[in-house]
mmCIF file of C-alpha atoms in Angstrom:
data_model
loop_
_atom_site.group_PDB
_atom_site.id
_atom_site.type_symbol
_atom_site.label_atom_id
_atom_site.label_comp_id
_atom_site.label_asym_id
_atom_site.label_seq_id
_atom_site.Cartn_x
_atom_site.Cartn_y
_atom_site.Cartn_z
ATOM 1 C CA VAL G 23 -4.572 -3.329 -5.303
ATOM 2 C CA ILE G 24 -0.925 -4.306 -5.449
ATOM 3 C CA ASP G 25 -1.649 -7.707 -3.882
ATOM 4 C CA ALA G 26 -4.881 -8.468 -6.620
ATOM 5 C CA ALA G 27 -1.944 -7.993 -9.975
ATOM 6 C CA PRO G 28 -1.879 -11.425 -10.344
ATOM 7 C CA ASP G 29 -5.268 -12.212 -10.008
ATOM 8 C CA ILE G 30 -6.426 -9.261 -12.161
ATOM 9 C CA ALA G 31 -4.044 -10.151 -14.256
ATOM 10 C CA ALA G 32 -5.591 -13.802 -14.875
ATOM 11 C CA LEU G 33 -9.279 -12.388 -15.438
ATOM 12 C CA LEU G 34 -7.585 -10.606 -18.171
ATOM 13 C CA ILE G 35 -6.211 -13.811 -19.892
ATOM 14 C CA GLY G 36 -9.111 -15.180 -19.283
ATOM 15 C CA ALA G 37 -11.646 -12.698 -20.550
ATOM 16 C CA PRO G 38 -9.628 -10.934 -23.598
ATOM 17 C CA ALA G 39 -12.314 -8.730 -24.121
ATOM 18 C CA LEU G 40 -12.624 -7.421 -20.184
ATOM 19 C CA LYS G 41 -11.618 -3.923 -19.439
ATOM 20 C CA LEU G 42 -10.814 -2.737 -15.608
ATOM 21 C CA LEU G 43 -10.374 0.777 -14.807
ATOM 22 C CA ALA G 44 -7.767 0.134 -10.860
ATOM 23 C CA THR G 45 -6.456 3.241 -9.468
ATOM 24 C CA SER G 46 -3.883 2.780 -7.238
ATOM 25 C CA ARG G 47 -0.307 5.244 -5.830
ATOM 26 C CA GLU G 48 2.020 2.941 -8.174
ATOM 27 C CA PRO G 49 1.231 0.724 -11.514
ATOM 28 C CA LEU G 50 0.290 -2.942 -11.427
ATOM 29 C CA ARG G 51 3.114 -3.888 -13.981
ATOM 30 C CA ILE G 52 0.955 -6.372 -15.814
ATOM 31 C CA ALA G 53 0.642 -7.587 -19.330
ATOM 32 C CA GLY G 54 -1.903 -4.834 -21.213
ATOM 33 C CA GLU G 55 -1.684 -2.377 -18.488
ATOM 34 C CA LYS G 56 -1.767 1.272 -19.310
ATOM 35 C CA GLU G 57 -0.760 4.000 -17.385
ATOM 36 C CA LEU G 58 -3.026 7.382 -16.728
ATOM 37 C CA PRO G 59 -1.533 9.568 -14.377
ATOM 38 C CA ILE G 60 -3.317 12.209 -12.662
ATOM 39 C CA ALA G 61 -2.027 15.769 -12.987
ATOM 40 C CA PRO G 62 -2.918 18.355 -10.360
ATOM 41 C CA LEU G 63 -5.362 20.864 -10.917
ATOM 42 C CA SER G 64 -4.812 23.357 -13.567
ATOM 43 C CA LEU G 65 -3.739 26.852 -11.899
ATOM 44 C CA PRO G 66 -4.249 30.235 -12.628
ATOM 45 C CA LYS G 67 -1.218 32.569 -13.241
ATOM 46 C CA PRO G 68 -0.381 35.170 -11.508
ATOM 47 C CA SER G 69 -1.439 38.064 -14.147
ATOM 48 C CA ASP G 70 -4.765 36.563 -14.790
ATOM 49 C CA PRO G 71 -7.602 38.740 -13.808
ATOM 50 C CA PRO G 72 -10.343 37.865 -11.579
ATOM 51 C CA GLU G 73 -12.104 36.424 -13.448
ATOM 52 C CA ASP G 74 -9.882 34.308 -15.620
ATOM 53 C CA ILE G 75 -8.468 33.168 -11.508
ATOM 54 C CA ALA G 76 -11.958 32.465 -10.559
ATOM 55 C CA ALA G 77 -12.989 30.011 -13.649
ATOM 56 C CA SER G 78 -9.525 27.619 -13.298
ATOM 57 C CA PRO G 79 -10.384 24.176 -11.561
ATOM 58 C CA ALA G 80 -8.194 24.684 -8.728
ATOM 59 C CA VAL G 81 -9.932 28.285 -7.604
ATOM 60 C CA ARG G 82 -13.404 26.772 -8.399
ATOM 61 C CA LEU G 83 -12.400 23.593 -6.044
ATOM 62 C CA PHE G 84 -11.367 25.839 -3.141
ATOM 63 C CA VAL G 85 -14.302 28.162 -3.765
ATOM 64 C CA ALA G 86 -16.493 24.906 -3.342
ATOM 65 C CA ARG G 87 -14.743 23.536 0.038
ATOM 66 C CA ALA G 88 -14.766 26.937 1.578
ATOM 67 C CA ARG G 89 -18.692 27.276 1.136
ATOM 68 C CA ASP G 90 -19.066 23.617 2.698
ATOM 69 C CA VAL G 91 -17.886 25.612 5.762
ATOM 70 C CA HIS G 92 -18.461 28.970 5.388
ATOM 71 C CA PRO G 93 -21.553 29.082 3.575
ATOM 72 C CA GLY G 94 -21.422 33.259 2.765
ATOM 73 C CA PHE G 95 -18.294 32.634 1.392
ATOM 74 C CA ALA G 96 -18.103 34.505 -2.186
ATOM 75 C CA LEU G 97 -15.028 34.723 -4.284
ATOM 76 C CA ILE G 98 -14.493 38.735 -4.976
ATOM 77 C CA PRO G 99 -12.122 40.140 -7.072
ATOM 78 C CA ASP G 100 -10.354 41.725 -4.198
ATOM 79 C CA ASP G 101 -9.766 38.413 -2.656
ATOM 80 C CA ALA G 102 -8.914 36.266 -6.168
ATOM 81 C CA SER G 103 -5.210 36.666 -6.229
ATOM 82 C CA ALA G 104 -4.603 35.613 -2.158
ATOM 83 C CA VAL G 105 -6.954 32.901 -3.263
ATOM 84 C CA ALA G 106 -4.970 32.215 -6.978
ATOM 85 C CA GLU G 107 -1.691 32.801 -4.899
ATOM 86 C CA ILE G 108 -3.121 29.550 -2.166
ATOM 87 C CA CYS G 109 -3.717 27.366 -4.678
ATOM 88 C CA ARG G 110 -0.239 27.457 -6.609
ATOM 89 C CA ARG G 111 1.453 27.055 -3.044
ATOM 90 C CA LEU G 112 -0.550 23.979 -2.787
ATOM 91 C CA ASP G 113 0.779 22.909 -6.453
ATOM 92 C CA GLY G 114 -3.268 22.281 -7.392
ATOM 93 C CA LEU G 115 -3.154 19.421 -5.289
ATOM 94 C CA PRO G 116 -6.752 18.167 -4.338
ATOM 95 C CA LEU G 117 -6.354 17.608 -1.169
ATOM 96 C CA ALA G 118 -4.617 19.826 0.362
ATOM 97 C CA ILE G 119 -7.149 22.575 -1.671
ATOM 98 C CA GLU G 120 -9.750 21.095 0.381
ATOM 99 C CA LEU G 121 -7.821 21.328 3.736
ATOM 100 C CA ALA G 122 -6.525 24.764 3.232
ATOM 101 C CA ALA G 123 -10.328 25.691 2.128
ATOM 102 C CA ALA G 124 -11.408 24.289 5.626
ATOM 103 C CA ARG G 125 -9.465 27.297 7.295
ATOM 104 C CA ALA G 126 -11.390 30.302 4.961
ATOM 105 C CA LYS G 127 -13.681 29.967 8.183
ATOM 106 C CA VAL G 128 -11.190 31.442 10.366
ATOM 107 C CA LEU G 129 -8.621 33.141 8.873
ATOM 108 C CA SER G 130 -8.588 35.757 6.048
ATOM 109 C CA LEU G 131 -7.210 35.025 2.709
ATOM 110 C CA PRO G 132 -3.994 36.730 3.180
ATOM 111 C CA ALA G 133 -3.403 35.064 6.136
ATOM 112 C CA LEU G 134 -4.279 31.938 5.153
ATOM 113 C CA ALA G 135 -1.708 32.105 2.102
ATOM 114 C CA LYS G 136 0.920 33.434 4.541
ATOM 115 C CA ARG G 137 0.580 30.904 6.827
ATOM 116 C CA LEU G 138 1.501 28.712 3.938
ATOM 117 C CA GLU G 139 4.687 30.098 3.824
ATOM 118 C CA LEU G 140 5.226 28.091 6.712
ATOM 119 C CA GLY G 141 4.822 24.675 5.897
ATOM 120 C CA LEU G 142 2.086 22.082 6.291
ATOM 121 C CA LYS G 143 0.499 23.610 9.535
ATOM 122 C CA VAL G 144 -2.229 24.539 8.533
ATOM 123 C CA LEU G 145 -3.415 22.011 6.393
ATOM 124 C CA THR G 146 -4.379 19.625 9.526
ATOM 125 C CA SER G 147 -8.775 20.087 9.175
ATOM 126 C CA GLY G 148 -10.001 17.397 7.290
ATOM 127 C CA ARG G 149 -12.945 15.867 7.902
ATOM 128 C CA ARG G 150 -13.382 13.593 11.114
ATOM 129 C CA ASP G 151 -15.408 10.822 8.906
ATOM 130 C CA ALA G 152 -12.278 10.779 6.361
ATOM 131 C CA SER G 153 -9.053 8.296 6.989
ATOM 132 C CA ALA G 154 -6.470 9.346 8.989
ATOM 133 C CA ARG G 155 -4.245 9.983 5.671
ATOM 134 C CA GLN G 156 -7.185 12.018 3.967
ATOM 135 C CA ARG G 157 -7.368 14.209 6.990
ATOM 136 C CA THR G 158 -4.349 15.884 7.235
ATOM 137 C CA LEU G 159 -1.522 16.718 4.319
ATOM 138 C CA ARG G 160 1.482 15.509 6.504
ATOM 139 C CA GLY G 161 -1.386 12.143 6.845
ATOM 140 C CA ALA G 162 -1.431 11.655 3.587
ATOM 141 C CA ILE G 163 3.206 11.363 3.313
ATOM 142 C CA ALA G 164 2.942 9.893 6.238
ATOM 143 C CA TRP G 165 0.896 7.003 4.579
ATOM 144 C CA SER G 166 2.736 6.345 1.290
ATOM 145 C CA TYR G 167 5.908 6.656 3.255
ATOM 146 C CA ASP G 168 4.728 3.957 5.372
ATOM 147 C CA LEU G 169 4.090 1.873 2.335
ATOM 148 C CA LEU G 170 7.674 1.600 1.052
ATOM 149 C CA THR G 171 9.920 -0.839 1.643
ATOM 150 C CA GLU G 172 12.896 -0.270 3.978
ATOM 151 C CA ASP G 173 15.105 0.345 1.834
ATOM 152 C CA GLU G 174 12.990 2.420 -0.272
ATOM 153 C CA GLN G 175 12.159 4.415 3.032
ATOM 154 C CA THR G 176 15.850 4.978 3.586
ATOM 155 C CA LEU G 177 16.968 6.537 -0.059
ATOM 156 C CA PHE G 178 13.854 8.420 0.237
ATOM 157 C CA ARG G 179 15.610 9.974 3.794
ATOM 158 C CA ARG G 180 19.085 9.893 2.462
ATOM 159 C CA LEU G 181 17.264 12.137 -0.845
ATOM 160 C CA GLY G 182 16.553 14.887 1.689
ATOM 161 C CA VAL G 183 19.518 16.303 1.766
ATOM 162 C CA PHE G 184 19.177 17.380 -1.957
ATOM 163 C CA ALA G 185 17.826 20.983 -2.882
ATOM 164 C CA GLY G 186 15.948 21.278 -6.614
ATOM 165 C CA GLY G 187 16.904 18.053 -8.094
ATOM 166 C CA TRP G 188 19.261 15.448 -8.182
ATOM 167 C CA SER G 189 21.432 13.700 -11.033
ATOM 168 C CA LEU G 190 21.281 9.928 -10.912
ATOM 169 C CA GLU G 191 25.010 10.175 -10.531
ATOM 170 C CA ALA G 192 24.641 12.867 -7.209
ATOM 171 C CA ALA G 193 22.148 10.363 -5.763
ATOM 172 C CA GLU G 194 23.661 7.318 -6.581
ATOM 173 C CA ALA G 195 27.188 9.040 -4.856
ATOM 174 C CA VAL G 196 25.312 10.016 -2.150
ATOM 175 C CA CYS G 197 22.545 7.341 -1.443
ATOM 176 C CA ASP G 198 24.648 4.124 -1.828
ATOM 177 C CA GLN G 199 26.551 3.681 0.991
ATOM 178 C CA GLY G 200 26.296 -0.342 0.588
ATOM 179 C CA ASP G 201 23.707 -0.951 2.675
ATOM 180 C CA LEU G 202 20.722 -0.900 0.969
ATOM 181 C CA ASP G 203 19.933 -4.397 -0.870
ATOM 182 C CA LEU G 204 18.516 -2.197 -4.111
ATOM 183 C CA ASP G 205 20.058 -0.348 -6.094
ATOM 184 C CA VAL G 206 19.317 3.197 -6.558
ATOM 185 C CA LEU G 207 18.629 3.800 -9.853
ATOM 186 C CA ASP G 208 15.973 0.922 -9.335
ATOM 187 C CA GLY G 209 14.754 2.673 -5.746
ATOM 188 C CA LEU G 210 15.111 6.029 -7.617
ATOM 189 C CA ALA G 211 12.185 3.824 -10.251
ATOM 190 C CA SER G 212 10.107 2.599 -7.802
ATOM 191 C CA LEU G 213 10.022 5.876 -6.034
ATOM 192 C CA VAL G 214 8.967 7.569 -9.476
ATOM 193 C CA ASN G 215 5.853 4.702 -9.636
ATOM 194 C CA LYS G 216 5.003 5.786 -6.251
ATOM 195 C CA SER G 217 4.517 9.144 -6.627
ATOM 196 C CA LEU G 218 7.125 9.930 -4.479
#
């Protein structure tokens, strides 16, 4: 999509009433563009009763995808808190929820929630007909990382030393070792624009 930005801009100039909807992991950065970030699915609160948990968009997606692989799956009140915890651990990310729900066929919900404490290893059972980046959460992250420039990849790796965030000053002190062909501020802006 990014490579088509000049052509899209030319279309918009040539047809001022034209409206286009483009989906991309980063903005096109053309005149007239309006960004509409898509937030993760809303999550239930830990204190919500089972009926409110069941009504949450994240939990509804989990239940729908669990039924795809296990037709008899039903969200019972005793399991609602485990499903809510699974969705919270996955930050409401639809792909992650779908991959976790596929495991409901072989794992109990508490066991699935427990395995998510160990990282992404359990999120590896995507559809075979999906692209590689949609089969596993690691695949989605790797795809996004591989689209970065070499300097952006270096900056991204260096930012990995921080736990819980950082200030611009700290990022510049740690990441600017004089070997990047980009300013740390510009690199951070690019990573944000690319959802990383």
